[in-house]
Amino acid sequence: SEIKYNEDDPDPTTNFEIVKDESKVITSIREYAFNCDEKVQVINIGASVTEIDAASFYSCWALQRIEVDENNPNYCDIDGVLYNKDKTEIICYPVDRDAYLCEKYGFSQYNENGDWDKLEPGEEGYEEYRQKVLTYVLPSTVTKLGAFSMNYAYIADLYIPEGVTRIETLALFKATKLENIFSYRTDSAILDTSYESV
C-alpha cells in the first residue's frame, strides 16, 4: 500500500489516502509482526492470509478488534476475536477489546482529564459491565487455547467448554484481571461469546 498526502489539508487525521497495491498480496503474518504496537486498534486480515504465527499480535496495547475477510479459508473472527476457520482454536483475544466493548455497550466514561475510567466493583452498573465487558465465553467448538491467545486479556470471568484439551504456552499470560475460570457443558453448539449464552 501507498499513502498519498493532501498538502492542502492541515488535519493529520484526514490529509491522507491509503492506496492499495493489489500486486503485493500478504499470505502470512509472522512472529511479532505487530509486537508492542501502541497505536493499531483494528487489524483486517484478507482472504489470502494462510498462516498467522501465534506471537503475531503479542502486546498490541491498543488492539481492539481483528476482522477477517469472510472468504479467508483458514481464519475467521467472532466480533473481533481471531479463531481458526472451524472455531476449534482461539488465536487472539485483542488486548484492548474491553475498550471496544465499553463503546459498544455504552459503558465508556471519562474523568475530568478526558482519560477513560473503568467501572469498579460497587459502582452503579458494575454487574452489567462485568457481564457484558469482563466476561468471555469460548465457543463450544473450541478445543485449544493457542499460545499467547489471551495474553493481557482484561476479563474477569472466562467460560471454557468441556472439550478443551490443550492450553498452550502463555495463553493466559498476564491476564491479571482474571478471577474465575468456569468449565461448561452443552448439548447444542454455542457460538455466541456473551454472558447470556451460558
Coordinates of N, CA and C in Angstrom, one line a residue:
S1 N 0.8 -1.2 0.0 CA 0.0 0.0 0.0 C 0.9 1.2 0.0
E2 N 0.3 2.3 -0.5 CA 1.0 3.6 -0.6 C 0.1 4.6 0.1
I3 N 0.7 5.6 0.7 CA 0.0 6.7 1.4 C 0.2 7.9 0.5
K4 N -0.9 8.5 0.1 CA -0.8 9.8 -0.7 C -1.3 10.9 0.2
Y5 N -0.6 12.0 0.4 CA -0.9 13.1 1.2 C -1.5 14.2 0.5
N6 N -2.5 14.9 1.1 CA -3.1 16.1 0.5 C -2.5 17.3 1.3
E7 N -1.6 18.0 0.6 CA -0.9 19.1 1.3 C -1.8 20.3 1.6
D8 N -2.9 20.4 1.0 CA -3.9 21.5 1.2 C -4.7 21.3 2.5
D9 N -4.7 20.1 3.0 CA -5.4 19.7 4.2 C -4.5 19.6 5.4
P10 N -4.6 20.6 6.4 CA -3.6 20.6 7.5 C -4.0 19.5 8.6
D11 N -5.1 18.9 8.5 CA -5.6 18.0 9.5 C -4.9 16.6 9.3
P12 N -4.0 16.2 10.3 CA -3.3 14.9 10.1 C -4.2 13.7 10.1
T13 N -5.5 13.8 10.6 CA -6.4 12.7 10.6 C -7.1 12.5 9.3
T14 N -7.1 13.5 8.4 CA -7.9 13.4 7.2 C -7.0 13.8 5.9
N15 N -5.8 14.2 6.1 CA -5.0 14.7 5.0 C -4.3 13.6 4.2
F16 N -4.7 12.4 4.2 CA -4.1 11.3 3.5 C -5.1 10.3 3.0
E17 N -4.6 9.5 2.0 CA -5.4 8.4 1.5 C -4.5 7.2 1.3
I18 N -5.0 6.0 1.7 CA -4.2 4.8 1.5 C -4.7 4.2 0.2
V19 N -3.7 3.9 -0.6 CA -3.9 3.3 -1.9 C -3.4 1.9 -1.9
K20 N -4.3 1.0 -2.1 CA -3.9 -0.5 -2.0 C -3.1 -0.8 -3.3
D21 N -2.1 -1.7 -3.0 CA -1.4 -2.3 -4.1 C -1.7 -3.7 -4.2
E22 N -2.7 -4.1 -5.1 CA -3.2 -5.4 -5.2 C -2.1 -6.4 -5.7
S23 N -1.0 -6.0 -6.2 CA 0.0 -6.9 -6.7 C 0.9 -7.5 -5.6
K24 N 0.8 -6.9 -4.4 CA 1.6 -7.4 -3.3 C 0.6 -8.0 -2.2
V25 N 0.3 -9.3 -2.4 CA -0.6 -10.0 -1.6 C 0.1 -10.5 -0.3
I26 N -0.5 -10.3 0.8 CA 0.0 -10.8 2.1 C -0.6 -12.2 2.3
T27 N 0.3 -13.2 2.5 CA -0.1 -14.5 2.7 C 0.2 -15.0 4.2
S28 N 1.1 -14.4 4.9 CA 1.4 -14.8 6.2 C 1.7 -13.6 7.1
I29 N 1.4 -13.8 8.4 CA 1.7 -12.8 9.4 C 2.7 -13.5 10.4
R30 N 3.9 -13.0 10.4 CA 4.9 -13.7 11.1 C 5.0 -13.3 12.6
E31 N 5.9 -14.0 13.3 CA 6.1 -13.8 14.7 C 6.5 -12.4 15.0
Y32 N 5.8 -11.8 16.0 CA 6.0 -10.4 16.5 C 5.8 -9.4 15.4
A33 N 5.0 -9.6 14.4 CA 4.8 -8.6 13.3 C 4.3 -7.3 13.9
F34 N 3.5 -7.3 14.9 CA 2.9 -6.1 15.5 C 3.4 -5.9 16.9
N35 N 4.5 -6.5 17.3 CA 5.0 -6.6 18.7 C 5.0 -5.2 19.4
C36 N 4.3 -5.1 20.5 CA 4.3 -3.9 21.3 C 3.8 -2.7 20.6
D37 N 3.0 -2.8 19.6 CA 2.4 -1.7 18.9 C 1.4 -1.0 19.9
E38 N 1.5 0.3 19.9 CA 0.7 1.1 20.8 C -0.4 1.9 20.1
K39 N -0.5 1.8 18.8 CA -1.5 2.7 18.1 C -2.6 1.9 17.3
V40 N -2.2 0.7 16.7 CA -3.2 0.0 15.9 C -4.3 -0.5 16.8
Q41 N -5.6 -0.2 16.3 CA -6.8 -0.6 17.1 C -7.5 -1.7 16.3
V42 N -7.5 -1.7 15.0 CA -8.2 -2.7 14.2 C -7.2 -3.3 13.2
I43 N -7.2 -4.6 13.1 CA -6.4 -5.3 12.0 C -7.3 -6.0 11.1
N44 N -7.2 -5.8 9.8 CA -8.1 -6.5 8.9 C -7.2 -7.6 8.2
I45 N -7.6 -8.8 8.2 CA -6.9 -9.9 7.6 C -7.7 -10.3 6.4
G46 N -6.9 -10.3 5.2 CA -7.5 -10.6 4.0 C -7.8 -12.0 3.7
A47 N -8.4 -12.3 2.6 CA -8.7 -13.7 2.2 C -7.5 -14.5 1.9
S48 N -6.4 -13.8 1.5 CA -5.2 -14.5 1.0 C -4.3 -15.0 2.2
V49 N -4.5 -14.6 3.4 CA -3.6 -15.0 4.5 C -3.9 -16.5 4.9
T50 N -2.8 -17.2 4.8 CA -2.8 -18.7 5.0 C -2.1 -19.1 6.3
E51 N -1.3 -18.2 6.9 CA -0.5 -18.5 8.1 C -0.5 -17.3 9.0
I52 N -0.8 -17.5 10.3 CA -0.6 -16.5 11.3 C 0.2 -17.1 12.4
D53 N 1.3 -16.6 12.8 CA 2.1 -17.1 13.9 C 1.4 -16.7 15.2
A54 N 1.6 -17.6 16.2 CA 0.9 -17.4 17.5 C 1.3 -16.0 18.1
A55 N 2.5 -15.6 17.9 CA 3.0 -14.4 18.6 C 2.9 -13.1 17.7
S56 N 2.1 -13.2 16.6 CA 2.0 -12.1 15.7 C 1.5 -10.8 16.3
F57 N 0.6 -10.9 17.3 CA -0.1 -9.7 17.9 C 0.3 -9.5 19.3
Y58 N 1.4 -10.1 19.7 CA 1.9 -10.0 21.1 C 2.0 -8.6 21.6
S59 N 1.4 -8.3 22.7 CA 1.5 -7.0 23.4 C 1.1 -5.8 22.5
C60 N 0.0 -6.0 21.7 CA -0.5 -4.8 20.9 C -1.5 -4.1 21.8
W61 N -1.0 -3.1 22.5 CA -1.7 -2.5 23.6 C -3.0 -1.8 23.2
A62 N -3.1 -1.3 22.0 CA -4.4 -0.6 21.6 C -5.3 -1.5 20.8
L63 N -4.9 -2.7 20.5 CA -5.7 -3.6 19.6 C -7.0 -3.9 20.2
Q64 N -8.1 -3.5 19.5 CA -9.5 -3.8 20.0 C -10.2 -4.9 19.2
R65 N -9.9 -5.0 17.9 CA -10.5 -6.0 17.0 C -9.6 -6.5 16.0
I66 N -9.8 -7.7 15.6 CA -9.2 -8.3 14.4 C -10.3 -8.8 13.5
E67 N -10.4 -8.3 12.4 CA -11.5 -8.6 11.5 C -11.0 -9.4 10.3
V68 N -11.6 -10.5 10.0 CA -11.1 -11.4 8.9 C -12.1 -11.4 7.8
D69 N -11.6 -11.3 6.5 CA -12.4 -11.4 5.3 C -13.2 -12.7 5.4
E70 N -14.4 -12.7 5.1 CA -15.3 -13.9 5.2 C -14.8 -14.9 4.1
N71 N -14.1 -14.6 3.1 CA -13.6 -15.5 2.1 C -12.3 -16.2 2.5
N72 N -11.7 -15.9 3.7 CA -10.5 -16.5 4.1 C -10.8 -17.9 4.5
P73 N -10.1 -18.9 3.9 CA -10.4 -20.3 4.1 C -9.8 -20.9 5.4
N74 N -8.9 -20.1 6.1 CA -8.2 -20.6 7.2 C -8.6 -20.0 8.5
Y75 N -9.1 -18.7 8.5 CA -9.3 -18.0 9.7 C -10.7 -17.3 9.7
C76 N -11.2 -16.9 10.9 CA -12.4 -16.1 11.0 C -12.3 -15.3 12.3
D77 N -13.3 -14.5 12.4 CA -13.4 -13.7 13.7 C -14.8 -13.8 14.2
I78 N -14.9 -13.8 15.5 CA -16.2 -13.6 16.2 C -16.2 -12.3 16.9
D79 N -16.9 -11.3 16.4 CA -16.9 -10.0 17.0 C -15.5 -9.5 17.3
G80 N -14.6 -9.7 16.4 CA -13.2 -9.1 16.5 C -12.2 -10.0 17.2
V81 N -12.6 -11.2 17.6 CA -11.7 -12.1 18.3 C -11.3 -13.2 17.2
L82 N -10.0 -13.4 17.0 CA -9.5 -14.3 16.0 C -9.5 -15.7 16.3
Y83 N -10.0 -16.5 15.4 CA -10.1 -18.0 15.5 C -9.7 -18.6 14.2
N84 N -9.3 -19.9 14.3 CA -9.2 -20.7 13.0 C -10.6 -20.9 12.4
K85 N -10.6 -21.3 11.2 CA -11.9 -21.3 10.4 C -13.0 -22.1 11.1
D86 N -12.6 -23.3 11.6 CA -13.6 -24.2 12.2 C -13.9 -23.9 13.7
K87 N -13.3 -22.8 14.2 CA -13.5 -22.3 15.5 C -13.1 -23.4 16.6
T88 N -12.1 -24.2 16.3 CA -11.6 -25.1 17.3 C -10.4 -24.5 18.1
E89 N -9.9 -23.4 17.6 CA -8.8 -22.8 18.3 C -9.0 -21.3 18.4
I90 N -8.8 -20.7 19.6 CA -8.8 -19.3 19.7 C -7.3 -18.9 19.5
I91 N -7.1 -17.9 18.6 CA -5.8 -17.5 18.2 C -5.4 -16.1 18.9
C92 N -6.3 -15.2 18.9 CA -6.0 -13.9 19.5 C -7.3 -13.2 20.1
Y93 N -7.3 -13.0 21.4 CA -8.3 -12.1 22.0 C -7.6 -10.8 22.1
P94 N -8.0 -9.7 21.4 CA -7.2 -8.5 21.4 C -7.1 -7.9 22.8
V95 N -5.9 -7.3 23.1 CA -5.6 -6.8 24.4 C -6.5 -5.7 24.9
D96 N -6.9 -4.8 24.0 CA -7.8 -3.7 24.4 C -9.2 -3.9 24.0
R97 N -9.6 -5.1 23.9 CA -11.0 -5.4 23.5 C -12.1 -4.8 24.4
D98 N -11.7 -4.7 25.7 CA -12.6 -4.1 26.6 C -13.0 -2.7 26.3
A99 N -12.1 -1.9 25.7 CA -12.4 -0.6 25.3 C -13.5 -0.6 24.2
Y100 N -13.3 -1.5 23.2 CA -14.3 -1.7 22.2 C -15.7 -2.1 22.7
L101 N -15.7 -3.0 23.7 CA -17.0 -3.5 24.3 C -17.6 -2.4 25.1
C102 N -16.8 -1.6 25.8 CA -17.4 -0.5 26.5 C -18.1 0.5 25.6
E103 N -17.5 0.8 24.5 CA -18.1 1.7 23.5 C -19.4 1.0 22.9
K104 N -19.3 -0.2 22.6 CA -20.4 -1.0 22.0 C -21.6 -1.0 23.0
Y105 N -21.4 -1.2 24.3 CA -22.5 -1.4 25.2 C -22.7 -0.1 26.1
G106 N -22.1 1.0 25.8 CA -22.3 2.3 26.4 C -21.8 2.4 27.8
F107 N -20.6 1.7 28.1 CA -20.0 1.8 29.4 C -18.8 2.8 29.5
S108 N -18.6 3.5 28.4 CA -17.4 4.4 28.4 C -17.7 5.6 29.3
Q109 N -16.8 5.8 30.1 CA -16.9 7.0 31.0 C -15.5 7.6 31.1
Y110 N -15.5 8.9 31.1 CA -14.2 9.7 31.1 C -14.1 10.6 32.3
N111 N -12.9 10.7 32.9 CA -12.8 11.7 34.0 C -12.5 13.1 33.5
E112 N -12.3 14.0 34.5 CA -12.2 15.4 34.1 C -11.0 15.7 33.2
N113 N -10.0 14.8 33.2 CA -8.8 15.0 32.3 C -9.1 14.4 30.9
G114 N -10.2 13.8 30.7 CA -10.5 13.1 29.4 C -10.0 11.7 29.3
D115 N -9.5 11.2 30.4 CA -9.0 9.8 30.4 C -10.1 8.9 30.7
W116 N -10.1 7.7 30.1 CA -11.1 6.7 30.3 C -11.0 6.0 31.7
D117 N -12.1 6.0 32.4 CA -12.2 5.3 33.7 C -13.0 4.0 33.6
K118 N -12.4 3.0 34.2 CA -13.1 1.7 34.2 C -14.0 1.6 35.4
L119 N -15.2 1.0 35.3 CA -16.1 0.8 36.4 C -15.4 -0.1 37.4
E120 N -15.7 0.1 38.7 CA -15.1 -0.7 39.7 C -16.3 -1.4 40.5
P121 N -16.0 -2.5 41.2 CA -17.0 -3.2 42.0 C -17.7 -2.2 43.0
G122 N -19.0 -2.3 43.1 CA -19.7 -1.4 44.0 C -20.3 -0.2 43.3
E123 N -19.7 0.2 42.1 CA -20.2 1.3 41.4 C -21.5 0.9 40.6
E124 N -22.4 1.9 40.4 CA -23.6 1.7 39.7 C -23.3 1.1 38.3
G125 N -24.0 0.1 38.0 CA -23.9 -0.5 36.6 C -22.7 -1.6 36.5
Y126 N -22.0 -1.8 37.6 CA -20.8 -2.7 37.6 C -21.2 -4.1 37.2
E127 N -22.3 -4.6 37.7 CA -22.6 -6.0 37.4 C -22.9 -6.2 36.0
E128 N -23.7 -5.3 35.4 CA -24.0 -5.4 33.9 C -22.7 -5.3 33.1
Y129 N -21.8 -4.3 33.5 CA -20.5 -4.1 32.9 C -19.7 -5.4 33.0
R130 N -19.7 -6.0 34.1 CA -18.9 -7.3 34.3 C -19.4 -8.4 33.4
Q131 N -20.7 -8.5 33.2 CA -21.3 -9.5 32.3 C -21.0 -9.2 30.9
K132 N -21.1 -8.0 30.4 CA -21.0 -7.6 29.0 C -19.6 -7.3 28.6
V133 N -18.7 -6.9 29.5 CA -17.4 -6.5 29.1 C -16.3 -7.4 29.6
L134 N -16.5 -7.8 30.9 CA -15.4 -8.6 31.6 C -15.7 -10.1 31.6
T135 N -16.7 -10.6 30.9 CA -17.0 -12.0 30.8 C -16.8 -12.4 29.3
Y136 N -16.1 -13.6 29.1 CA -16.0 -14.1 27.8 C -16.3 -15.6 27.8
V137 N -17.1 -16.0 26.8 CA -17.5 -17.4 26.7 C -16.8 -17.9 25.4
L138 N -15.9 -18.9 25.6 CA -15.3 -19.5 24.4 C -16.4 -20.4 23.7
P139 N -16.5 -20.3 22.4 CA -17.5 -21.2 21.7 C -17.3 -22.6 22.1
S140 N -18.4 -23.4 22.0 CA -18.4 -24.8 22.4 C -17.6 -25.6 21.5
T141 N -17.2 -25.1 20.3 CA -16.4 -25.8 19.3 C -14.9 -25.8 19.7
V142 N -14.5 -24.9 20.6 CA -13.1 -24.7 20.9 C -12.5 -25.9 21.7
T143 N -11.4 -26.4 21.2 CA -10.6 -27.5 21.9 C -9.2 -27.0 22.3
K144 N -8.8 -25.8 21.9 CA -7.5 -25.4 22.1 C -7.4 -23.9 22.3
L145 N -6.7 -23.4 23.4 CA -6.3 -22.0 23.5 C -4.9 -21.9 23.0
G146 N -4.7 -21.3 21.9 CA -3.4 -21.2 21.3 C -2.4 -20.4 22.1
A147 N -1.2 -20.5 21.8 CA -0.1 -19.8 22.5 C -0.4 -18.3 22.4
F148 N -0.2 -17.6 23.5 CA -0.4 -16.1 23.6 C -1.8 -15.7 23.3
S149 N -2.8 -16.6 23.1 CA -4.1 -16.3 22.6 C -4.9 -15.3 23.4
M150 N -4.7 -15.3 24.7 CA -5.5 -14.4 25.6 C -4.5 -13.6 26.6
N151 N -3.3 -13.4 26.1 CA -2.3 -12.7 26.9 C -2.8 -11.3 27.2
Y152 N -2.7 -10.8 28.4 CA -3.1 -9.5 28.8 C -4.6 -9.2 28.7
A153 N -5.4 -10.2 28.4 CA -6.9 -10.1 28.3 C -7.4 -9.4 29.6
Y154 N -8.2 -8.4 29.4 CA -8.8 -7.7 30.5 C -10.2 -8.3 30.7
I155 N -10.3 -9.5 31.3 CA -11.5 -10.2 31.6 C -11.5 -10.7 33.0
A156 N -12.6 -10.8 33.6 CA -12.7 -11.3 35.0 C -13.2 -12.8 35.0
D157 N -14.1 -13.1 34.1 CA -14.7 -14.4 34.1 C -14.6 -15.0 32.7
L158 N -14.0 -16.2 32.6 CA -13.8 -17.0 31.4 C -14.5 -18.3 31.4
Y159 N -15.3 -18.6 30.4 CA -16.1 -19.8 30.3 C -15.4 -20.7 29.2
I160 N -14.9 -21.8 29.6 CA -14.2 -22.8 28.7 C -15.1 -24.0 28.5
P161 N -15.3 -24.4 27.2 CA -16.1 -25.6 27.0 C -15.4 -26.8 27.5
E162 N -16.1 -27.9 27.9 CA -15.5 -29.1 28.4 C -14.6 -29.8 27.4
G163 N -14.8 -29.5 26.1 CA -14.0 -30.1 25.0 C -12.6 -29.6 24.9
V164 N -12.2 -28.6 25.7 CA -10.8 -28.0 25.6 C -9.9 -29.1 26.1
T165 N -8.9 -29.4 25.3 CA -7.9 -30.4 25.7 C -6.5 -29.8 25.8
R166 N -6.3 -28.6 25.2 CA -4.9 -28.0 25.3 C -5.0 -26.5 25.6
I167 N -4.2 -26.1 26.5 CA -4.0 -24.7 26.7 C -2.5 -24.5 26.5
E168 N -2.2 -23.8 25.4 CA -0.8 -23.6 25.0 C 0.0 -22.6 25.9
T169 N 1.3 -22.6 25.7 CA 2.2 -21.7 26.4 C 1.7 -20.2 26.4
L170 N 1.7 -19.6 27.5 CA 1.4 -18.2 27.7 C 0.0 -17.8 27.2
A171 N -0.9 -18.8 27.1 CA -2.3 -18.5 26.6 C -3.0 -17.4 27.4
L172 N -2.7 -17.5 28.7 CA -3.4 -16.5 29.6 C -2.4 -15.7 30.4
F173 N -1.2 -15.5 29.8 CA -0.1 -14.7 30.4 C -0.6 -13.3 30.7
K174 N -0.4 -12.9 32.0 CA -0.7 -11.6 32.5 C -2.1 -11.1 32.3
A175 N -3.0 -12.1 32.3 CA -4.5 -11.8 32.3 C -4.8 -11.5 33.8
T176 N -4.3 -10.4 34.3 CA -4.3 -10.1 35.8 C -5.7 -9.8 36.3
K177 N -6.6 -9.5 35.5 CA -8.0 -9.2 36.0 C -8.8 -10.5 36.2
L178 N -8.3 -11.6 35.6 CA -9.0 -12.9 35.6 C -9.2 -13.4 37.0
E179 N -10.4 -13.6 37.4 CA -10.8 -14.1 38.7 C -11.4 -15.5 38.7
N180 N -12.1 -15.8 37.7 CA -12.8 -17.1 37.6 C -12.7 -17.8 36.2
I181 N -12.4 -19.1 36.2 CA -12.4 -19.9 35.0 C -13.5 -20.9 35.3
F182 N -14.5 -20.9 34.4 CA -15.6 -21.9 34.5 C -15.5 -22.9 33.4
S183 N -15.8 -24.1 33.6 CA -16.0 -25.1 32.5 C -17.5 -25.3 32.3
Y184 N -17.9 -25.4 31.1 CA -19.3 -25.6 30.8 C -19.5 -26.8 29.8
R185 N -20.7 -27.3 29.9 CA -21.1 -28.4 29.1 C -22.4 -28.0 28.4
T186 N -22.5 -28.4 27.1 CA -23.8 -28.0 26.4 C -24.1 -29.1 25.4
D187 N -25.4 -29.3 25.1 CA -25.9 -30.3 24.2 C -26.0 -29.7 22.8
S188 N -26.1 -28.3 22.7 CA -26.2 -27.7 21.4 C -25.1 -26.7 21.3
A189 N -24.7 -26.4 20.1 CA -23.5 -25.6 19.8 C -23.7 -24.2 20.3
I190 N -22.7 -23.6 20.9 CA -22.7 -22.2 21.4 C -21.6 -21.5 20.6
L191 N -22.0 -20.5 19.8 CA -21.0 -19.7 19.1 C -21.1 -18.2 19.6
D192 N -22.1 -17.9 20.4 CA -22.3 -16.6 21.0 C -21.3 -16.5 22.2
T193 N -20.4 -15.5 22.2 CA -19.4 -15.4 23.2 C -19.8 -14.5 24.4
S194 N -21.1 -14.2 24.5 CA -21.5 -13.3 25.5 C -22.0 -14.1 26.7
Y195 N -22.1 -13.4 27.8 CA -22.6 -14.0 29.1 C -23.9 -14.7 29.0
E196 N -24.8 -14.1 28.1 CA -26.1 -14.7 28.0 C -26.2 -16.1 27.4
S197 N -25.1 -16.5 26.8 CA -25.1 -17.8 26.1 C -24.9 -19.0 27.0
V198 N -24.5 -18.8 28.2 CA -24.2 -19.9 29.1 C -25.2 -19.9 30.3

